[in-house]
């Protein structure tokens, strides 16, 4: 079969022929109906050198996947061929306290995981191929009725990551509170919907691109403001003068972190999701009092079930542009050029 593979660091991925996977004991092979093109893959192609991460190429890209059960290995119970499933993408050891709670992103025995700190499309073969090997059936979550794999795929990362981040700030997002989403791409457009579906906060979206701001309004943002000279005042005005109770930074550059700190409210949260690698100086005088600054990484398996529940009830829905596997490299080119509205999803195996 064909697979879009990252062959080495600091290179573009290539479509090559690979062997079809065969499930071993406890494993499942999924026929991939959707594999999202995440901006993190661009960081993988551009930013990293050998030795920086505990894993590396070659591997098949695509860490945001859903499809149908294709074949199950010995010992797998409760899954049938043809059943639609989402793939929980962070694969830990399965046995440590964090993994037992389904928070495999923060596995405490990475040496016991299939790859330390990674998963399918992150060190191991991902979903940008017709078939994908999932090393344990526990990583598969059945899709709610009516949700197609191509719709579910973006929810496993672009949905799950902001869901996890928003969920931990729920107590601060009471009616009258304000949430700011910086960067309305794959993650950000779902962040806006998740905020509207799960809180009564007003939502202010920020982006540099006019198309992204139009999408933010369509997804329910109360205000959409273009990054520019007066952005801080515009956000503070929209927030009623007192700043934002939550800033979700889906870019993570030095400029967006500075903006986040400038518009945050005392006692608020500034949550860094984007991995642009910027820094924020923190001192007694530089950030609002009692501002909590945190990074978050992806989300837990129970949270993925919650995101899928929202989607199954029509409360969250990814805006997507689809590409056949042969066009996967083009999907990334357009993502890098800022030409994607919402999420680009590669479809290796159409329904
Ligand atoms: P994307 O390219 O789809 O969206 C990024 C958006 O940010 C675009 O709309 C872009 O126009 C906008 N933007 C860029 N610079 C900006 C600026 N200075 N001000 C305002 N808006 C700006 O990317 P994505 O796939 O949504 O990913 C977003 C970031 O999150 C990436 O850095 C990605 O690597 C990271 N990510 C992190 C996690 C995690 O677990 N922490 C998970 C997935 C993705
Ligand atoms: Zn991602
Ligand atoms: Zn673990």
Tab-separated table of C-alpha atoms and ligand atoms in Angstrom:
chain	number	residue	atom	x	y	z
A	1	UNK	CA	0.000	0.000	0.000
A	2	UNK	CA	0.986	3.658	-0.371
A	3	UNK	CA	1.946	5.714	2.703
A	4	UNK	CA	2.975	9.355	3.222
A	5	UNK	CA	6.177	9.043	5.213
A	6	UNK	CA	8.568	11.398	6.935
A	7	UNK	CA	11.875	9.787	5.941
A	8	UNK	CA	14.227	12.113	7.831
A	9	UNK	CA	14.182	15.281	9.952
A	10	UNK	CA	14.036	18.661	8.142
A	11	UNK	CA	12.506	17.225	4.979
A	12	UNK	CA	9.192	17.040	3.142
A	13	UNK	CA	7.294	13.748	3.449
A	14	UNK	CA	7.104	11.405	0.463
A	15	UNK	CA	4.511	8.928	-0.790
A	16	UNK	CA	6.137	5.481	-0.872
A	17	UNK	CA	5.111	1.812	-1.038
A	18	UNK	CA	5.058	-0.064	2.314
A	19	UNK	CA	3.858	-3.481	3.486
A	20	UNK	CA	0.316	-3.827	4.819
A	21	UNK	CA	0.286	-4.223	8.620
A	22	UNK	CA	-0.901	-7.470	10.243
A	23	UNK	CA	-2.375	-7.300	13.767
A	24	UNK	CA	-0.572	-9.240	16.491
A	25	UNK	CA	-2.073	-10.323	19.812
A	26	UNK	CA	-4.350	-7.607	21.229
A	27	UNK	CA	-3.762	-5.347	18.216
A	28	UNK	CA	-6.139	-3.927	15.613
A	29	UNK	CA	-5.665	-2.790	12.020
A	30	UNK	CA	-7.887	0.175	11.092
A	31	UNK	CA	-8.896	1.102	7.534
A	32	UNK	CA	-8.335	4.854	7.656
A	33	UNK	CA	-11.328	6.942	6.598
A	34	UNK	CA	-9.802	10.245	7.671
A	35	UNK	CA	-6.375	11.481	8.798
A	36	UNK	CA	-6.054	15.153	9.696
A	37	UNK	CA	-3.113	17.308	8.610
A	38	UNK	CA	-1.988	18.979	11.835
A	39	UNK	CA	0.290	22.002	12.043
A	40	UNK	CA	2.476	19.931	14.400
A	41	UNK	CA	3.437	17.838	11.359
A	42	UNK	CA	4.839	21.015	9.773
A	43	UNK	CA	6.900	21.534	12.942
A	44	UNK	CA	8.096	17.903	12.565
A	45	UNK	CA	9.142	18.581	8.950
A	46	UNK	CA	10.873	21.899	9.709
A	47	UNK	CA	11.978	22.381	13.320
A	48	UNK	CA	13.476	19.217	14.783
A	49	UNK	CA	16.965	17.728	14.653
A	50	UNK	CA	18.003	14.168	15.434
A	51	UNK	CA	18.077	13.559	19.196
A	52	UNK	CA	15.647	16.346	20.152
A	53	UNK	CA	12.722	13.954	20.553
A	54	UNK	CA	12.870	10.414	21.984
A	55	UNK	CA	11.736	9.070	18.585
A	56	UNK	CA	12.303	9.927	14.957
A	57	UNK	CA	11.806	9.105	11.284
A	58	UNK	CA	11.129	7.091	9.256
A	59	UNK	CA	7.409	6.750	10.021
A	60	UNK	CA	4.054	7.324	8.313
A	61	UNK	CA	2.531	10.716	9.186
A	62	UNK	CA	-1.015	11.283	10.465
A	63	UNK	CA	-1.701	11.351	14.239
A	64	UNK	CA	-5.377	12.407	13.974
A	65	UNK	CA	-7.277	9.386	12.732
A	66	UNK	CA	-10.599	7.589	12.440
A	67	UNK	CA	-11.782	4.725	10.256
A	68	UNK	CA	-13.258	1.249	10.353
A	69	UNK	CA	-11.961	-1.867	12.104
A	70	UNK	CA	-10.267	-3.882	9.338
A	71	UNK	CA	-8.719	-6.841	11.183
A	72	UNK	CA	-8.319	-7.784	14.846
A	73	UNK	CA	-5.541	-9.824	16.416
A	74	UNK	CA	-5.977	-12.760	18.764
A	75	UNK	CA	-7.457	-11.854	22.134
A	76	UNK	CA	-9.311	-8.726	20.981
A	77	UNK	CA	-12.904	-8.712	22.165
A	78	UNK	CA	-15.716	-6.224	21.602
A	79	UNK	CA	-14.654	-4.980	18.159
A	80	UNK	CA	-16.038	-6.183	14.827
A	81	UNK	CA	-14.743	-5.751	11.291
A	82	UNK	CA	-16.369	-2.725	9.660
A	83	UNK	CA	-17.136	-0.953	12.951
A	84	UNK	CA	-16.406	2.816	12.799
A	85	UNK	CA	-13.859	3.955	15.378
A	86	UNK	CA	-11.746	6.945	16.364
A	87	UNK	CA	-8.103	6.326	17.271
A	88	UNK	CA	-6.898	7.774	20.584
A	89	UNK	CA	-3.473	8.839	19.386
A	90	UNK	CA	-1.184	9.018	22.420
A	91	UNK	CA	0.049	5.533	23.198
A	92	UNK	CA	1.502	5.080	26.692
A	93	UNK	CA	2.502	2.013	28.697
A	94	UNK	CA	-1.121	1.273	29.654
A	95	UNK	CA	-0.194	0.300	33.223
A	96	UNK	CA	1.071	3.389	35.111
A	97	UNK	CA	-1.316	5.547	37.193
A	98	UNK	CA	-1.776	8.128	34.406
A	99	UNK	CA	-2.395	5.513	31.702
A	100	UNK	CA	-4.909	3.710	33.932
A	101	UNK	CA	-6.900	6.969	34.031
A	102	UNK	CA	-6.665	7.237	30.237
A	103	UNK	CA	-4.235	10.186	30.423
A	104	UNK	CA	-1.670	8.413	28.255
A	105	UNK	CA	-0.231	11.770	27.147
A	106	UNK	CA	1.480	11.945	30.529
A	107	UNK	CA	2.528	8.286	30.808
A	108	UNK	CA	4.986	7.852	33.679
A	109	UNK	CA	6.693	4.772	32.243
A	110	UNK	CA	7.548	5.898	28.705
A	111	UNK	CA	10.064	3.057	28.388
A	112	UNK	CA	7.103	0.685	28.656
A	113	UNK	CA	5.205	2.400	25.792
A	114	UNK	CA	5.405	1.318	22.114
A	115	UNK	CA	7.468	4.474	21.577
A	116	UNK	CA	8.341	6.893	24.413
A	117	UNK	CA	6.093	9.965	24.341
A	118	UNK	CA	4.645	9.339	20.885
A	119	UNK	CA	2.080	7.294	19.024
A	120	UNK	CA	0.824	6.594	15.516
A	121	UNK	CA	2.110	9.361	13.238
A	122	UNK	CA	4.518	10.471	15.989
A	123	UNK	CA	7.410	8.017	15.779
A	124	UNK	CA	5.243	5.032	14.817
A	125	UNK	CA	3.244	4.616	11.601
A	126	UNK	CA	0.173	6.856	11.500
A	127	UNK	CA	-2.953	7.194	9.402
A	128	UNK	CA	-1.724	8.604	6.104
A	129	UNK	CA	-2.011	5.145	4.528
A	130	UNK	CA	-4.995	2.946	3.787
A	131	UNK	CA	-4.293	0.715	6.806
A	132	UNK	CA	-2.937	1.629	10.243
A	133	UNK	CA	-1.742	-0.690	12.993
A	134	UNK	CA	-3.076	0.229	16.442
A	135	UNK	CA	-0.983	-1.580	19.097
A	136	UNK	CA	-3.794	-2.067	21.609
A	137	UNK	CA	-7.580	-2.218	21.237
A	138	UNK	CA	-7.957	0.186	24.214
A	139	UNK	CA	-6.946	3.071	21.904
A	140	UNK	CA	-10.114	2.701	19.816
A	141	UNK	CA	-13.283	4.598	20.697
A	142	UNK	CA	-16.499	3.610	18.838
A	143	UNK	CA	-18.048	6.482	16.883
A	144	UNK	CA	-21.521	7.724	17.810
A	145	UNK	CA	-24.258	6.903	15.299
A	146	UNK	CA	-24.218	9.147	12.249
A	147	UNK	CA	-20.650	10.443	12.676
A	148	UNK	CA	-18.460	9.474	9.703
A	149	UNK	CA	-14.733	8.729	10.194
A	150	UNK	CA	-13.806	11.656	7.931
A	151	UNK	CA	-15.729	13.956	10.307
A	152	UNK	CA	-14.408	12.281	13.453
A	153	UNK	CA	-10.710	12.307	12.544
A	154	UNK	CA	-10.080	16.019	13.337
A	155	UNK	CA	-11.829	15.607	16.675
A	156	UNK	CA	-9.113	13.232	17.916
A	157	UNK	CA	-6.540	16.063	18.058
A	158	UNK	CA	-7.839	19.410	16.741
A	159	UNK	CA	-10.938	18.770	18.884
A	160	UNK	CA	-9.475	16.857	21.823
A	161	UNK	CA	-6.564	19.236	22.472
A	162	UNK	CA	-8.637	22.423	22.958
A	163	UNK	CA	-11.357	20.384	24.717
A	164	UNK	CA	-8.848	19.274	27.352
A	165	UNK	CA	-7.552	22.847	27.699
A	166	UNK	CA	-11.025	24.392	27.968
A	167	UNK	CA	-12.257	21.702	30.372
A	168	UNK	CA	-9.572	22.448	32.954
A	169	UNK	CA	-10.685	26.116	32.958
A	170	UNK	CA	-14.429	25.407	33.210
A	171	UNK	CA	-14.725	26.761	36.800
A	172	UNK	CA	-13.447	30.144	35.574
A	173	UNK	CA	-15.813	30.292	32.587
A	174	UNK	CA	-19.010	31.323	34.387
A	175	UNK	CA	-21.660	33.476	32.632
A	176	UNK	CA	-20.094	36.893	32.130
A	177	UNK	CA	-16.579	35.509	31.793
A	178	UNK	CA	-14.535	35.966	28.621
A	179	UNK	CA	-12.403	33.474	26.688
A	180	UNK	CA	-9.941	34.543	23.993
A	181	UNK	CA	-8.825	32.081	21.296
A	182	UNK	CA	-5.642	33.143	19.496
A	183	UNK	CA	-5.252	31.368	16.128
A	184	UNK	CA	-8.423	30.074	14.484
A	185	UNK	CA	-7.056	27.211	12.388
A	186	UNK	CA	-7.667	23.490	12.878
A	187	UNK	CA	-7.568	23.643	16.682
A	188	UNK	CA	-8.883	27.175	17.123
A	189	UNK	CA	-12.092	26.798	15.117
A	190	UNK	CA	-12.992	23.783	17.250
A	191	UNK	CA	-11.940	25.648	20.422
A	192	UNK	CA	-14.522	28.336	19.621
A	193	UNK	CA	-17.264	25.708	19.212
A	194	UNK	CA	-16.236	23.809	22.352
A	195	UNK	CA	-16.309	27.022	24.404
A	196	UNK	CA	-19.784	27.861	23.072
A	197	UNK	CA	-21.086	24.316	23.596
A	198	UNK	CA	-19.728	23.765	27.118
A	199	UNK	CA	-19.598	27.215	28.781
A	200	UNK	CA	-21.555	30.466	28.932
A	201	UNK	CA	-18.440	32.615	28.451
A	202	UNK	CA	-18.317	35.126	25.631
A	203	UNK	CA	-15.722	34.162	23.033
A	204	UNK	CA	-13.287	36.506	21.316
A	205	UNK	CA	-11.314	35.012	18.410
A	206	UNK	CA	-8.047	36.450	17.080
A	207	UNK	CA	-6.242	35.648	13.847
A	208	UNK	CA	-4.099	37.364	11.227
A	209	UNK	CA	-6.207	35.950	8.361
A	210	UNK	CA	-9.557	37.404	7.312
A	211	UNK	CA	-10.814	33.932	6.257
A	212	UNK	CA	-10.066	32.530	9.713
A	213	UNK	CA	-11.979	35.401	11.356
A	214	UNK	CA	-14.992	34.726	9.107
A	215	UNK	CA	-14.834	31.063	10.145
A	216	UNK	CA	-14.648	32.070	13.826
A	217	UNK	CA	-17.836	34.133	13.464
A	218	UNK	CA	-19.531	31.258	11.644
A	219	UNK	CA	-18.590	28.901	14.496
A	220	UNK	CA	-20.207	31.225	17.031
A	221	UNK	CA	-17.490	33.620	18.231
A	222	UNK	CA	-19.021	36.752	19.755
A	223	UNK	CA	-16.157	38.894	18.459
A	224	UNK	CA	-13.471	38.200	15.848
A	225	UNK	CA	-10.563	40.640	15.765
A	226	UNK	CA	-7.628	40.817	13.400
A	227	UNK	CA	-4.151	40.805	14.939
A	228	UNK	CA	-2.732	44.330	14.504
A	229	UNK	CA	-1.539	47.477	16.265
A	230	UNK	CA	-4.652	48.077	18.397
A	231	UNK	CA	-5.384	44.425	19.157
A	232	UNK	CA	-4.838	44.686	22.928
A	233	UNK	CA	-7.291	47.598	23.307
A	234	UNK	CA	-9.823	45.935	20.995
A	235	UNK	CA	-9.803	42.718	23.015
A	236	UNK	CA	-9.951	44.526	26.367
A	237	UNK	CA	-12.882	46.636	25.128
A	238	UNK	CA	-14.710	43.535	23.883
A	239	UNK	CA	-14.052	41.878	27.258
A	240	UNK	CA	-15.770	44.745	29.070
A	241	UNK	CA	-12.496	46.415	30.068
A	242	UNK	CA	-11.360	43.774	32.541
A	243	UNK	CA	-9.513	41.253	30.383
A	244	UNK	CA	-9.967	37.571	29.614
A	245	UNK	CA	-10.593	34.828	32.176
A	246	UNK	CA	-9.046	32.333	29.752
A	247	UNK	CA	-6.633	32.919	26.901
A	248	UNK	CA	-6.084	29.839	24.716
A	249	UNK	CA	-2.978	30.489	22.666
A	250	UNK	CA	-3.142	28.174	19.638
A	251	UNK	CA	0.016	29.738	18.145
A	252	UNK	CA	2.536	29.997	20.998
A	253	UNK	CA	4.902	32.597	19.515
A	254	UNK	CA	6.599	35.275	21.636
A	255	UNK	CA	4.186	37.834	20.133
A	256	UNK	CA	1.029	35.844	20.894
A	257	UNK	CA	2.197	34.991	24.424
A	258	UNK	CA	2.820	38.704	25.069
A	259	UNK	CA	-0.653	39.463	23.718
A	260	UNK	CA	-2.152	36.732	25.896
A	261	UNK	CA	-0.528	38.144	29.039
A	262	UNK	CA	-1.571	41.696	28.083
A	263	UNK	CA	-5.260	40.786	27.718
A	264	UNK	CA	-5.561	38.275	30.572
A	265	UNK	CA	-7.522	39.153	33.698
A	266	UNK	CA	-6.070	38.793	37.195
A	267	UNK	CA	-6.934	35.258	38.468
A	268	UNK	CA	-7.240	34.092	34.849
A	269	UNK	CA	-5.651	31.269	32.879
A	270	UNK	CA	-3.196	31.605	29.991
A	271	UNK	CA	-2.960	28.201	28.355
A	272	UNK	CA	-0.291	27.570	25.741
A	273	UNK	CA	-1.324	25.005	23.126
A	274	UNK	CA	0.643	26.162	20.066
A	275	UNK	CA	4.224	24.966	19.782
A	276	UNK	CA	5.761	27.897	17.902
A	277	UNK	CA	8.317	27.914	20.737
A	278	UNK	CA	7.974	31.522	21.927
A	279	UNK	CA	8.753	32.580	25.488
A	280	UNK	CA	6.995	34.763	28.068
A	281	UNK	CA	9.023	36.597	30.723
A	282	UNK	CA	7.355	36.085	34.100
A	283	UNK	CA	8.091	38.424	36.998
A	284	UNK	CA	6.119	40.117	39.755
A	285	UNK	CA	5.465	43.080	37.445
A	286	UNK	CA	5.105	41.417	34.037
A	287	UNK	CA	1.844	39.450	34.235
A	288	UNK	CA	-1.561	40.046	35.887
A	289	UNK	CA	-1.789	38.971	39.546
A	290	UNK	CA	-2.609	35.291	40.072
A	291	UNK	CA	-2.545	34.554	36.348
A	292	UNK	CA	-1.910	30.843	35.872
A	293	UNK	CA	0.252	30.077	32.851
A	294	UNK	CA	0.315	26.491	31.625
A	295	UNK	CA	1.051	24.322	28.646
A	296	UNK	CA	-1.269	21.469	27.715
A	297	UNK	CA	-0.586	18.443	25.562
A	298	UNK	CA	-3.431	16.720	23.691
A	299	UNK	CA	-6.071	15.139	26.014
A	300	UNK	CA	-7.228	11.961	27.731
A	301	UNK	CA	-9.172	9.014	26.310
A	302	UNK	CA	-12.283	9.785	28.438
A	303	UNK	CA	-12.133	13.353	27.108
A	304	UNK	CA	-12.058	11.995	23.540
A	305	UNK	CA	-15.296	10.161	24.338
A	306	UNK	CA	-16.747	13.474	25.546
A	307	UNK	CA	-15.703	15.311	22.365
A	308	UNK	CA	-17.247	12.554	20.243
A	309	UNK	CA	-20.412	12.825	22.347
A	310	UNK	CA	-20.602	16.558	21.549
A	311	UNK	CA	-20.127	15.792	17.841
A	312	UNK	CA	-22.661	12.956	17.869
A	313	UNK	CA	-25.239	15.420	19.217
A	314	UNK	CA	-24.361	18.011	16.569
A	315	UNK	CA	-22.881	20.488	19.072
A	316	UNK	CA	-19.368	20.444	17.558
A	317	UNK	CA	-18.486	19.914	13.931
A	318	UNK	CA	-15.148	20.311	12.174
A	319	UNK	CA	-15.033	22.454	9.040
A	320	UNK	CA	-12.884	20.422	6.663
A	321	UNK	CA	-11.294	20.310	3.224
A	322	UNK	CA	-10.607	16.738	2.094
A	323	UNK	CA	-7.724	15.414	-0.001
A	324	UNK	CA	-7.092	11.932	-1.432
A	325	UNK	CA	-3.904	10.260	-0.134
A	326	UNK	CA	-2.119	11.083	-3.418
A	327	UNK	CA	-2.699	14.792	-2.603
A	328	UNK	CA	-1.551	14.626	1.042
A	329	UNK	CA	1.638	16.590	0.366
A	330	UNK	CA	-0.515	19.295	-1.253
A	331	UNK	CA	-2.684	19.434	1.883
A	332	UNK	CA	0.425	20.262	3.950
A	333	UNK	CA	1.620	22.780	1.346
A	334	UNK	CA	-1.694	24.611	1.584
A	335	UNK	CA	-1.682	24.422	5.398
A	336	UNK	CA	1.797	25.952	5.490
A	337	UNK	CA	0.722	28.689	3.048
A	338	UNK	CA	-2.239	29.614	5.280
A	339	UNK	CA	-4.704	28.491	2.609
A	340	UNK	CA	-6.724	26.035	4.721
A	341	UNK	CA	-9.910	27.157	6.466
A	342	UNK	CA	-10.570	24.820	9.395
A	343	UNK	CA	-8.872	21.425	8.991
A	344	UNK	CA	-7.391	19.604	5.989
A	345	UNK	CA	-8.269	15.907	6.179
A	346	UNK	CA	-6.592	13.248	4.048
A	347	UNK	CA	-8.894	10.372	3.055
A	348	UNK	CA	-6.814	7.232	2.383
A	349	UNK	CA	-9.854	4.896	2.262
A	350	UNK	CA	-13.103	6.498	1.061
A	351	UNK	CA	-16.336	5.030	2.409
B	1	LIG	P1	-3.271	25.881	11.908
B	1	LIG	O1	-2.167	26.248	10.986
B	1	LIG	O2	-4.449	25.152	11.388
B	1	LIG	O3	-3.824	27.196	12.660
B	1	LIG	C1	-2.997	28.196	13.167
B	1	LIG	C2	-3.759	29.511	13.062
B	1	LIG	O4	-3.046	30.528	13.756
B	1	LIG	C3	-3.932	29.983	11.624
B	1	LIG	O5	-5.272	30.317	11.366
B	1	LIG	C4	-3.019	31.208	11.551
B	1	LIG	O6	-3.481	32.184	10.621
B	1	LIG	C5	-3.077	31.702	12.976
B	1	LIG	N1	-1.940	32.547	13.371
B	1	LIG	C6	-0.630	32.388	13.068
B	1	LIG	N2	0.110	33.359	13.626
B	1	LIG	C7	-0.754	34.165	14.311
B	1	LIG	C8	-0.608	35.321	15.108
B	1	LIG	N3	0.594	35.880	15.308
B	1	LIG	N4	-1.717	35.881	15.662
B	1	LIG	C9	-2.932	35.338	15.464
B	1	LIG	N5	-3.134	34.210	14.725
B	1	LIG	C10	-2.059	33.655	14.144
B	1	LIG	O7	-2.595	25.047	13.100
B	1	LIG	P2	-3.243	23.957	14.086
B	1	LIG	O8	-3.119	22.613	13.451
B	1	LIG	O9	-4.545	24.450	14.563
B	1	LIG	O10	-2.183	23.981	15.282
B	1	LIG	C11	-2.018	25.141	16.068
B	1	LIG	C12	-0.771	25.008	16.933
B	1	LIG	O11	-1.030	24.030	17.949
B	1	LIG	C13	0.461	24.500	16.194
B	1	LIG	O12	1.610	25.096	16.776
B	1	LIG	C14	0.449	23.013	16.487
B	1	LIG	O13	1.720	22.446	16.332
B	1	LIG	C15	-0.013	23.025	17.911
B	1	LIG	N6	-0.621	21.803	18.440
B	1	LIG	C16	-0.422	21.555	19.754
B	1	LIG	C17	-1.024	20.478	20.352
B	1	LIG	C18	-0.833	20.235	21.812
B	1	LIG	O14	-1.178	19.145	22.275
B	1	LIG	N7	-0.351	21.189	22.569
B	1	LIG	C19	-1.832	19.603	19.598
B	1	LIG	C20	-2.028	19.898	18.247
B	1	LIG	C21	-1.430	21.019	17.675
B	2	LIG	ZN1	-1.565	17.401	16.166
B	3	LIG	ZN1	1.880	4.797	31.302
